[in-house]
CSV table of C-alpha atoms (C1' of nucleotides) in Angstrom, one decimal:
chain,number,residue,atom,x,y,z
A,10,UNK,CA,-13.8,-4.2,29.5
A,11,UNK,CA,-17.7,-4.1,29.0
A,12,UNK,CA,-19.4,-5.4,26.3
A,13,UNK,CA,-22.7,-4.4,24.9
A,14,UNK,CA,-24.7,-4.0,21.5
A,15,UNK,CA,-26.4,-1.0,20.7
A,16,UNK,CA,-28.6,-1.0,17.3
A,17,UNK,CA,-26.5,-3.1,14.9
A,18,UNK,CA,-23.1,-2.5,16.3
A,19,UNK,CA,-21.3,-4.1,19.2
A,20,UNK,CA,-19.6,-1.2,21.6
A,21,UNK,CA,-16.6,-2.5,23.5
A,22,UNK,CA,-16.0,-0.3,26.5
A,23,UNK,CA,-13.4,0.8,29.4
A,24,UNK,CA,-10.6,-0.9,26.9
A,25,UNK,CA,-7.5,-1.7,27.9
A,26,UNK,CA,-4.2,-1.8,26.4
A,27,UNK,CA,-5.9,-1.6,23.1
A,28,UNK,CA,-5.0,1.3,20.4
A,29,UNK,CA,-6.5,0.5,17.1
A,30,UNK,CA,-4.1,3.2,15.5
A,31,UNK,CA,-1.3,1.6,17.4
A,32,UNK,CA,-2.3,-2.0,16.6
A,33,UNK,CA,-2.9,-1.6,12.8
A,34,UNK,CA,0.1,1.0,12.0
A,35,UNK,CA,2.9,-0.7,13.9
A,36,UNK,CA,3.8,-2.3,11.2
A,37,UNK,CA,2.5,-6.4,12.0
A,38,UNK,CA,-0.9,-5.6,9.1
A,39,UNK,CA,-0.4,-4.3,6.0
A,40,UNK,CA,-4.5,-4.9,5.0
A,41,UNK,CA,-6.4,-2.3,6.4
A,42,UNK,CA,-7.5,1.4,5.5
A,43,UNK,CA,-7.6,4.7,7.7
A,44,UNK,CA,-11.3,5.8,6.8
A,45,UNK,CA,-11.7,8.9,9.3
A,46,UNK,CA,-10.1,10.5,11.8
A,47,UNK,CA,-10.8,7.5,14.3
A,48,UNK,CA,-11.9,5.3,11.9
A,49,UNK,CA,-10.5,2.3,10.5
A,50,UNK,CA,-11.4,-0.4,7.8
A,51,UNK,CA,-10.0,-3.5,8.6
A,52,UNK,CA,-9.6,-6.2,6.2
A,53,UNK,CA,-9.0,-9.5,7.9
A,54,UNK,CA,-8.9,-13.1,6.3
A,55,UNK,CA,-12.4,-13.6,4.7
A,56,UNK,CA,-13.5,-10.5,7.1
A,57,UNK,CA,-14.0,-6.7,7.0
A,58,UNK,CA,-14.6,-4.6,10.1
A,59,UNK,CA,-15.2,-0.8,10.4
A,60,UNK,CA,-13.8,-0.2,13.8
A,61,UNK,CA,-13.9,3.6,15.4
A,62,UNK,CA,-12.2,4.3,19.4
A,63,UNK,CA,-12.8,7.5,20.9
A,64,UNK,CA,-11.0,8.0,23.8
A,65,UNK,CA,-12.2,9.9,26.8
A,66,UNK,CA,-10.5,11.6,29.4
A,67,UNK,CA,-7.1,10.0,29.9
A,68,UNK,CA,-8.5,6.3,29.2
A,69,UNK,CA,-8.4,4.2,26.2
A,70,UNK,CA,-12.2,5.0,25.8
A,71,UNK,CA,-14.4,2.2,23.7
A,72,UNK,CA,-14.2,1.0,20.2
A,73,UNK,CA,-17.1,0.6,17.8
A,74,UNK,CA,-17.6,-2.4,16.0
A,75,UNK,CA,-20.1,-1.5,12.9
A,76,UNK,CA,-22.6,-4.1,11.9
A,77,UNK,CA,-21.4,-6.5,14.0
A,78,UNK,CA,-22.7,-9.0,16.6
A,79,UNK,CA,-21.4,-10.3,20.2
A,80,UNK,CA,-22.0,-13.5,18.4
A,81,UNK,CA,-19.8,-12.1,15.5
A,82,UNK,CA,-17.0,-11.1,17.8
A,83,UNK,CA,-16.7,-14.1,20.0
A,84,UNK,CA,-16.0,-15.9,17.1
A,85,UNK,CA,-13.9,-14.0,15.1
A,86,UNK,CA,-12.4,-10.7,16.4
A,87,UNK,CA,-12.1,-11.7,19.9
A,88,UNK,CA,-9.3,-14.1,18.9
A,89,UNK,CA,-8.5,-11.4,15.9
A,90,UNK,CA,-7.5,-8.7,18.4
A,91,UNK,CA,-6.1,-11.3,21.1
A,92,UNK,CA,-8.1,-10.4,23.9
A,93,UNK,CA,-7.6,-13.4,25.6
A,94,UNK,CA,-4.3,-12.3,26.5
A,95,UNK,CA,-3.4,-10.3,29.7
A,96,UNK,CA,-0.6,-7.2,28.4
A,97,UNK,CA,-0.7,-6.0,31.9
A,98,UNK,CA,0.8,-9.0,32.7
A,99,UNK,CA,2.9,-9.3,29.7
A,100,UNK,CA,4.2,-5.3,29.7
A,101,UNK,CA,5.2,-6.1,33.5
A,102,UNK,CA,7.4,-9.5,32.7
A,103,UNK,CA,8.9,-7.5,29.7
A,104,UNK,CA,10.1,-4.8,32.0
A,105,UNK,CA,11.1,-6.2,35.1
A,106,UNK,CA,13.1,-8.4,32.6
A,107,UNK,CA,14.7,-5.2,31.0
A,108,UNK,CA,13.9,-1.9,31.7
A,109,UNK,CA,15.4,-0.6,28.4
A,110,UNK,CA,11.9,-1.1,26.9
A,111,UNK,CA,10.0,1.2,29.2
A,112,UNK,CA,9.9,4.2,26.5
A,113,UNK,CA,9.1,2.2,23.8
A,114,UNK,CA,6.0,0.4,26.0
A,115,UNK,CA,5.3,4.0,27.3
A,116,UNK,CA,5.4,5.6,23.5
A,117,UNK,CA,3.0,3.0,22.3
A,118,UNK,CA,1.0,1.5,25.3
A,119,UNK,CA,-2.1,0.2,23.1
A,120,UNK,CA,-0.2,-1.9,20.9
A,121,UNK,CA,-1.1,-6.0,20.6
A,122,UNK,CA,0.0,-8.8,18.1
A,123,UNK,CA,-2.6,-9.1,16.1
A,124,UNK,CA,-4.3,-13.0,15.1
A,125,UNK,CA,-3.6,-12.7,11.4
A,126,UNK,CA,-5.2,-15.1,8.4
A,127,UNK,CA,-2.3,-17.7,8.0
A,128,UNK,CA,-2.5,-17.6,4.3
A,129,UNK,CA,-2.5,-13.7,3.9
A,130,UNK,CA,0.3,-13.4,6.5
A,131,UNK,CA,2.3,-16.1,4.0
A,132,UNK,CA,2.0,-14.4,1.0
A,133,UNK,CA,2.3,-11.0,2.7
A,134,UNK,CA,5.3,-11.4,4.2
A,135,UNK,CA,7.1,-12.6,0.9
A,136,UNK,CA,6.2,-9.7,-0.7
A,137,UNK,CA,7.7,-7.7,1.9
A,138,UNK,CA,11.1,-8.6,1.1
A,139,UNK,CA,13.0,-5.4,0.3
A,140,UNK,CA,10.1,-3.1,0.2
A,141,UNK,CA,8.9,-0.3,1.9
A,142,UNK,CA,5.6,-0.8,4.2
A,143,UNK,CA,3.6,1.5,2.4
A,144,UNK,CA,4.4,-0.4,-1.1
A,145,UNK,CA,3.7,-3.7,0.8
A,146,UNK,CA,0.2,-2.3,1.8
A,147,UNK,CA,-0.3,-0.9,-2.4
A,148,UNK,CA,0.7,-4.6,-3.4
A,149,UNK,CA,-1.8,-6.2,-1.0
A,150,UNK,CA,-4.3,-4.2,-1.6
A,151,UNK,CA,-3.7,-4.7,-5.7
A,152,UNK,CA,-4.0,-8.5,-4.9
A,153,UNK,CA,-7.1,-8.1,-3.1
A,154,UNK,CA,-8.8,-6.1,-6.0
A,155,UNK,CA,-7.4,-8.3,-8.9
A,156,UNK,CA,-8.4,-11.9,-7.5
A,157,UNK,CA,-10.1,-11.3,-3.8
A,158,UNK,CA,-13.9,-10.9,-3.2
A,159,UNK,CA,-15.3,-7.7,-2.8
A,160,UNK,CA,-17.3,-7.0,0.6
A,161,UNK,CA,-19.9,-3.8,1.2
A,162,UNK,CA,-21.0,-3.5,4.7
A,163,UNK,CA,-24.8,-2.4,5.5
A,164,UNK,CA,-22.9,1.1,6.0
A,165,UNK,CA,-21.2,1.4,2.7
A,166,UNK,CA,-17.7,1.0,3.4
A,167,UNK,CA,-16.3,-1.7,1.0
A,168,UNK,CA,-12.9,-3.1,0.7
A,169,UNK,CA,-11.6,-6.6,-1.1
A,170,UNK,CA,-10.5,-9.7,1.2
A,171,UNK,CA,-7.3,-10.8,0.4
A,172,UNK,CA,-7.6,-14.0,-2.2
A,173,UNK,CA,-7.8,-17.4,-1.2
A,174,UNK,CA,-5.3,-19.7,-2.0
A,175,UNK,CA,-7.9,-21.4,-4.3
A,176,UNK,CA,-8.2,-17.8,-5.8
A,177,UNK,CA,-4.7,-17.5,-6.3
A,178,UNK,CA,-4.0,-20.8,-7.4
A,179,UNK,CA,-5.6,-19.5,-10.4
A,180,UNK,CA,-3.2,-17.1,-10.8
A,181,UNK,CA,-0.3,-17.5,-13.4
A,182,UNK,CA,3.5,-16.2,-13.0
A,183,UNK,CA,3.1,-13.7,-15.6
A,184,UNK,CA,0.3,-12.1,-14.2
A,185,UNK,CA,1.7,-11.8,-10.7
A,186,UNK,CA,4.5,-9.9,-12.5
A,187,UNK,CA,1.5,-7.7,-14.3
A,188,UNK,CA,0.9,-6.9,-10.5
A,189,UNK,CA,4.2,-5.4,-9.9
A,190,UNK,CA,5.5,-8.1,-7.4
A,191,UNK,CA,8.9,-8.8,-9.5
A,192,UNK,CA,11.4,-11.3,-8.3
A,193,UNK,CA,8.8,-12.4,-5.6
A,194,UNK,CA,6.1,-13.8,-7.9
A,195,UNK,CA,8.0,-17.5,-8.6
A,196,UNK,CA,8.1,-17.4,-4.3
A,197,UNK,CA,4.5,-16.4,-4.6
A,198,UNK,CA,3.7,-19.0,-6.8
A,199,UNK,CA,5.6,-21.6,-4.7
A,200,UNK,CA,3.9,-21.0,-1.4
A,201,UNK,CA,0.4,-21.1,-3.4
A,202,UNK,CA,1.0,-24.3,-4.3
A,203,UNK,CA,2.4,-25.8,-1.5
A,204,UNK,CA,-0.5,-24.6,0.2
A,205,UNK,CA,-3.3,-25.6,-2.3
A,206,UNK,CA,-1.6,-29.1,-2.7
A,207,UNK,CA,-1.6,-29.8,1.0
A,208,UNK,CA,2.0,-30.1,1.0
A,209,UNK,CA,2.1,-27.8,3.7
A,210,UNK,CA,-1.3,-27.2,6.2
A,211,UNK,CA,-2.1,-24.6,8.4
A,212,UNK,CA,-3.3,-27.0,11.4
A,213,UNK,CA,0.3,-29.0,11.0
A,214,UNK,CA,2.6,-26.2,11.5
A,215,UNK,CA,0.2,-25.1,14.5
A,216,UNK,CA,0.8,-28.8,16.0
A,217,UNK,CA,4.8,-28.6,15.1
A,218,UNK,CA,7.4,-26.9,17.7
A,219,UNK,CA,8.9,-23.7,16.5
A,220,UNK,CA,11.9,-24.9,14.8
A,221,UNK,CA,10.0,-27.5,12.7
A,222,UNK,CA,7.4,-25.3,11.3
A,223,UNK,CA,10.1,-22.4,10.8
A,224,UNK,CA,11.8,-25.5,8.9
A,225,UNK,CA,8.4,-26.2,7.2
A,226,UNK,CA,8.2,-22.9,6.0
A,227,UNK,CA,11.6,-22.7,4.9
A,228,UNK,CA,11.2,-25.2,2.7
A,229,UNK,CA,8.9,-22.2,0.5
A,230,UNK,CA,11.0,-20.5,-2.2
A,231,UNK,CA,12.2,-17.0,-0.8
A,232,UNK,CA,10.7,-17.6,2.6
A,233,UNK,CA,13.7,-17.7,5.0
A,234,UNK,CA,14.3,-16.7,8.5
A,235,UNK,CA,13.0,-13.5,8.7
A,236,UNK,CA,9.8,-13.9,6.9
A,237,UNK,CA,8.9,-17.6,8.3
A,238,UNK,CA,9.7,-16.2,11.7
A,239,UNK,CA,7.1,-13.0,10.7
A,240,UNK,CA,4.3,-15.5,9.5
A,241,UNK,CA,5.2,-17.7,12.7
A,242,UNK,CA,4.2,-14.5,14.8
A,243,UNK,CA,1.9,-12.6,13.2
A,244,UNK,CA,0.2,-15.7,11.7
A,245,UNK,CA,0.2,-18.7,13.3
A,246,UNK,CA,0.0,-17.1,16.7
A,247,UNK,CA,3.7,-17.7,18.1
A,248,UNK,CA,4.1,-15.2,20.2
A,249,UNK,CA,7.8,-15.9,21.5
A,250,UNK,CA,9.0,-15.1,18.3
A,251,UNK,CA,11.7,-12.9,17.6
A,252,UNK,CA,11.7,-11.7,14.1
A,253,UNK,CA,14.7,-9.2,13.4
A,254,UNK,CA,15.1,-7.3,10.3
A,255,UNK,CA,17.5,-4.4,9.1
A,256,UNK,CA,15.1,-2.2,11.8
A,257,UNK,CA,15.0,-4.7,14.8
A,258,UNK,CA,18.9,-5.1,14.2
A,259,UNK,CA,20.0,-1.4,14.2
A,260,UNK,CA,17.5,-1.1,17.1
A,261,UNK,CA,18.7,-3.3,18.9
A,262,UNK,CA,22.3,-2.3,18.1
A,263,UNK,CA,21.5,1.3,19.2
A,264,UNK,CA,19.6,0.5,22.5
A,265,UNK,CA,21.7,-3.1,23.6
A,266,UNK,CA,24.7,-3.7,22.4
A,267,UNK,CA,26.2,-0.5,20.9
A,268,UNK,CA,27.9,-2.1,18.1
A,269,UNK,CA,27.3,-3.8,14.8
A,270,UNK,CA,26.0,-7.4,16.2
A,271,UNK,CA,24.6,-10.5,14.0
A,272,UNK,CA,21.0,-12.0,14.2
A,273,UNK,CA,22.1,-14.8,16.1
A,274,UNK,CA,23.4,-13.2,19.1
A,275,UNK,CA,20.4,-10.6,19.0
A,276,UNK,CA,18.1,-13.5,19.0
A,277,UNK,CA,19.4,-15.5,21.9
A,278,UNK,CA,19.3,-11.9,23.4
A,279,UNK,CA,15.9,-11.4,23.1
A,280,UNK,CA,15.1,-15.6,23.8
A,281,UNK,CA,17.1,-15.1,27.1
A,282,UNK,CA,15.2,-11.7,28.7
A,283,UNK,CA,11.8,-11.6,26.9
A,284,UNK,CA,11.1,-15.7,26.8
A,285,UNK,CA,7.8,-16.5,26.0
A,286,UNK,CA,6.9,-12.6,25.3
A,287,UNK,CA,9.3,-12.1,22.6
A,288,UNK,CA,7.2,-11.9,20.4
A,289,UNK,CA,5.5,-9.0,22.1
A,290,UNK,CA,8.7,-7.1,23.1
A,291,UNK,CA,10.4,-7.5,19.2
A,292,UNK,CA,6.8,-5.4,18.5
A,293,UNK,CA,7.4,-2.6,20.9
A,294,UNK,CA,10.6,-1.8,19.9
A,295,UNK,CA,10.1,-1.9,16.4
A,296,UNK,CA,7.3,0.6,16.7
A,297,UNK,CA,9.7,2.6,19.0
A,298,UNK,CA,12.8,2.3,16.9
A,299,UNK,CA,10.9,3.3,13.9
A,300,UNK,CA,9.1,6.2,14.6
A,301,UNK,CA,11.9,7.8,16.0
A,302,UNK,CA,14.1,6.8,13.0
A,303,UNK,CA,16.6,4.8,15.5
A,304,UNK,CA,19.9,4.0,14.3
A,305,UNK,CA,19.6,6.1,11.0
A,306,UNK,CA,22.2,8.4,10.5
B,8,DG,C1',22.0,8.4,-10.9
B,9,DA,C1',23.2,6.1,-6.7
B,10,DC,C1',21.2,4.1,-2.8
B,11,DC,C1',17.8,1.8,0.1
B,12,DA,C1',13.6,-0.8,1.2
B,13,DG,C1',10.3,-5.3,7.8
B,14,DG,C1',15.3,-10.5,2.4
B,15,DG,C1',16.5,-14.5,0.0
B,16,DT,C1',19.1,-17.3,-3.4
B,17,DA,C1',22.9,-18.9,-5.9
B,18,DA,C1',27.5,-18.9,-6.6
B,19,DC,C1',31.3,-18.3,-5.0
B,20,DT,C1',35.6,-18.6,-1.4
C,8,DA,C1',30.4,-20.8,7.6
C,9,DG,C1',31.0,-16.3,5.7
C,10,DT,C1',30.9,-12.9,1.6
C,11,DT,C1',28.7,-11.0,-2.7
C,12,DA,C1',26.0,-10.0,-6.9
C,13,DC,C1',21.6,-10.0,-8.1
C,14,DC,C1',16.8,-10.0,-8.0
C,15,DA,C1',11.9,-5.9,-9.7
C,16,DT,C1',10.0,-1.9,-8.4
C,17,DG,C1',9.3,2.6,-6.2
C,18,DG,C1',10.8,6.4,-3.4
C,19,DT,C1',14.4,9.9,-1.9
DNA sequence: GACCAGGGTAACT
DNA sequence: AGTTACCATGGT
């Protein structure tokens, strides 16, 4: 990959493995808004990025990163888009450890596991809890209007970061309800103030092992396995984690096991032949298994 | 109107 | 440890 500035934007070139489409619609981020036809707005943490990638020929072709410096992207979307991380490297372990997920690499080849804001993966993740991703992304986005800070970029595009947990602290029960979250605003309320009280901190559950900051997390009202394990990923940058939901499970019952299986013997599954990229592979074949409606009759 | 959605809890056996 | 009703809300 090359990296240069031209005017105020910062042009990342001859990309690899990288698909903003992919990476934003496989279903990790539920804060961002399709702005053109190669155009993204990306609302991340305290951040907002308008992103374009045109490919050329057969290649992944550059990205545009509007209004934004080198210095800008070391620090924040370099880590953002984990670009640190070789998926050559990791697409190559994944297969050779099972060849079953060579259509679903092949379908979706740009995909990566995002670096997501801890906090907004939290509370975003709670709220997904028996909803549909496109109300997920209306609920976040409500959020992010009624108590976030509104952001304009020198070229126009606006968009609302997702609150703080200081903002949101500030944020009754009742009006949480007013924002269409039902059963889920007590659990939003709870991981707020855990949070904002210190009981639970983002740098702690970075130091912990797996298992204790899945406990940590647990200890949240309505976050349990799935949705700690989700925030563990997507959030606090755990990539051998195997999150499976009513997708990942028929998915994995259609392509693996061919009969109705429980989490636990899915997980140690994926644990056993993925390893360290689980994480990785669990993103794959959801992507896969959900655009081609596996396992739905 | 029944049924389901990137689930979790509480109250049962 | 394993089932089951229920939780708000929106879409099919």
């Amino acid at each position: 990959m090359n990296i240069y500035s031209r005017d105020n934007d910062l042009i990342l070139d001859e990309l690899c493995d990288f698909d903003i489409e992919d990476i934003l619609e496989c279903g990790q981020c539920f804060h961002y808004e399709k702005i053109g036809e190669h155009d993204y707005l990306v609302c991340a943490g305290q951040e907002l990025l308008h992103i374009r990638q045109t490919r050329y020929g057969n290649s992944m072709g550059q990205a545009v990163l509007y209004d934004t410096t080198e210095e800008e992207y070391q620090r924040i979307w370099h880590n953002y888009f984990d670009m640190g991380t070789d998926y050559g490297h990791i697409k190559e372990t994944i297969l050779a450890a099972d060849s079953r997920l060579g259509s679903a690499v092949a379908a979706k080849p740009g995909i990566r596991i995002l670096h997501q804001d801890f906090f907004e993966t939290l509370i975003s993740f709670i709220i997904s809890q028996n909803k549909q991703i496109p109300h997920i992304r209306q609920l976040i986005e409500t959020l992010s209007k009624q108590y976030g800070t509104k952001k304009i970029k020198p070229d126009g595009s606006k968009g609302y970061t997702f609150p703080t947990p200081e903002q949101l602290y500030m944020v009754s029960e009742e009006e949480l309800r007013k924002c269409k979250v039902g059963f889920r605003a007590p659990y939003i309320r709870d991981a707020v103030e855990k949070i904002y009280h210190g009981e639970l901190r983002e740098e702690h559950l970075r130091k912990m092992s797996v298992d204790e900051a899945r406990a940590a997390l647990m200890t949240i009202k309505g976050v349990g396995e799935k949705v700690s394990n989700c925030v563990l990923l997507f959030g606090l940058g755990r990539a051998d984690v195997f999150p499976v939901d009513v997708w990942m499970k028929r998915i994995m019952e259609t392509l693996y096991f061919k009969k109705d299986t429980g989490r636990e013997e899915i997980e140690k599954f994926a644990y056993a032949h993925f390893g360290e990229y689980a994480g990785y592979a669990q993103q794959y074949l959801f992507y896969y298994g959900r655009e081609n409606g596996l396992g739905k009759s």
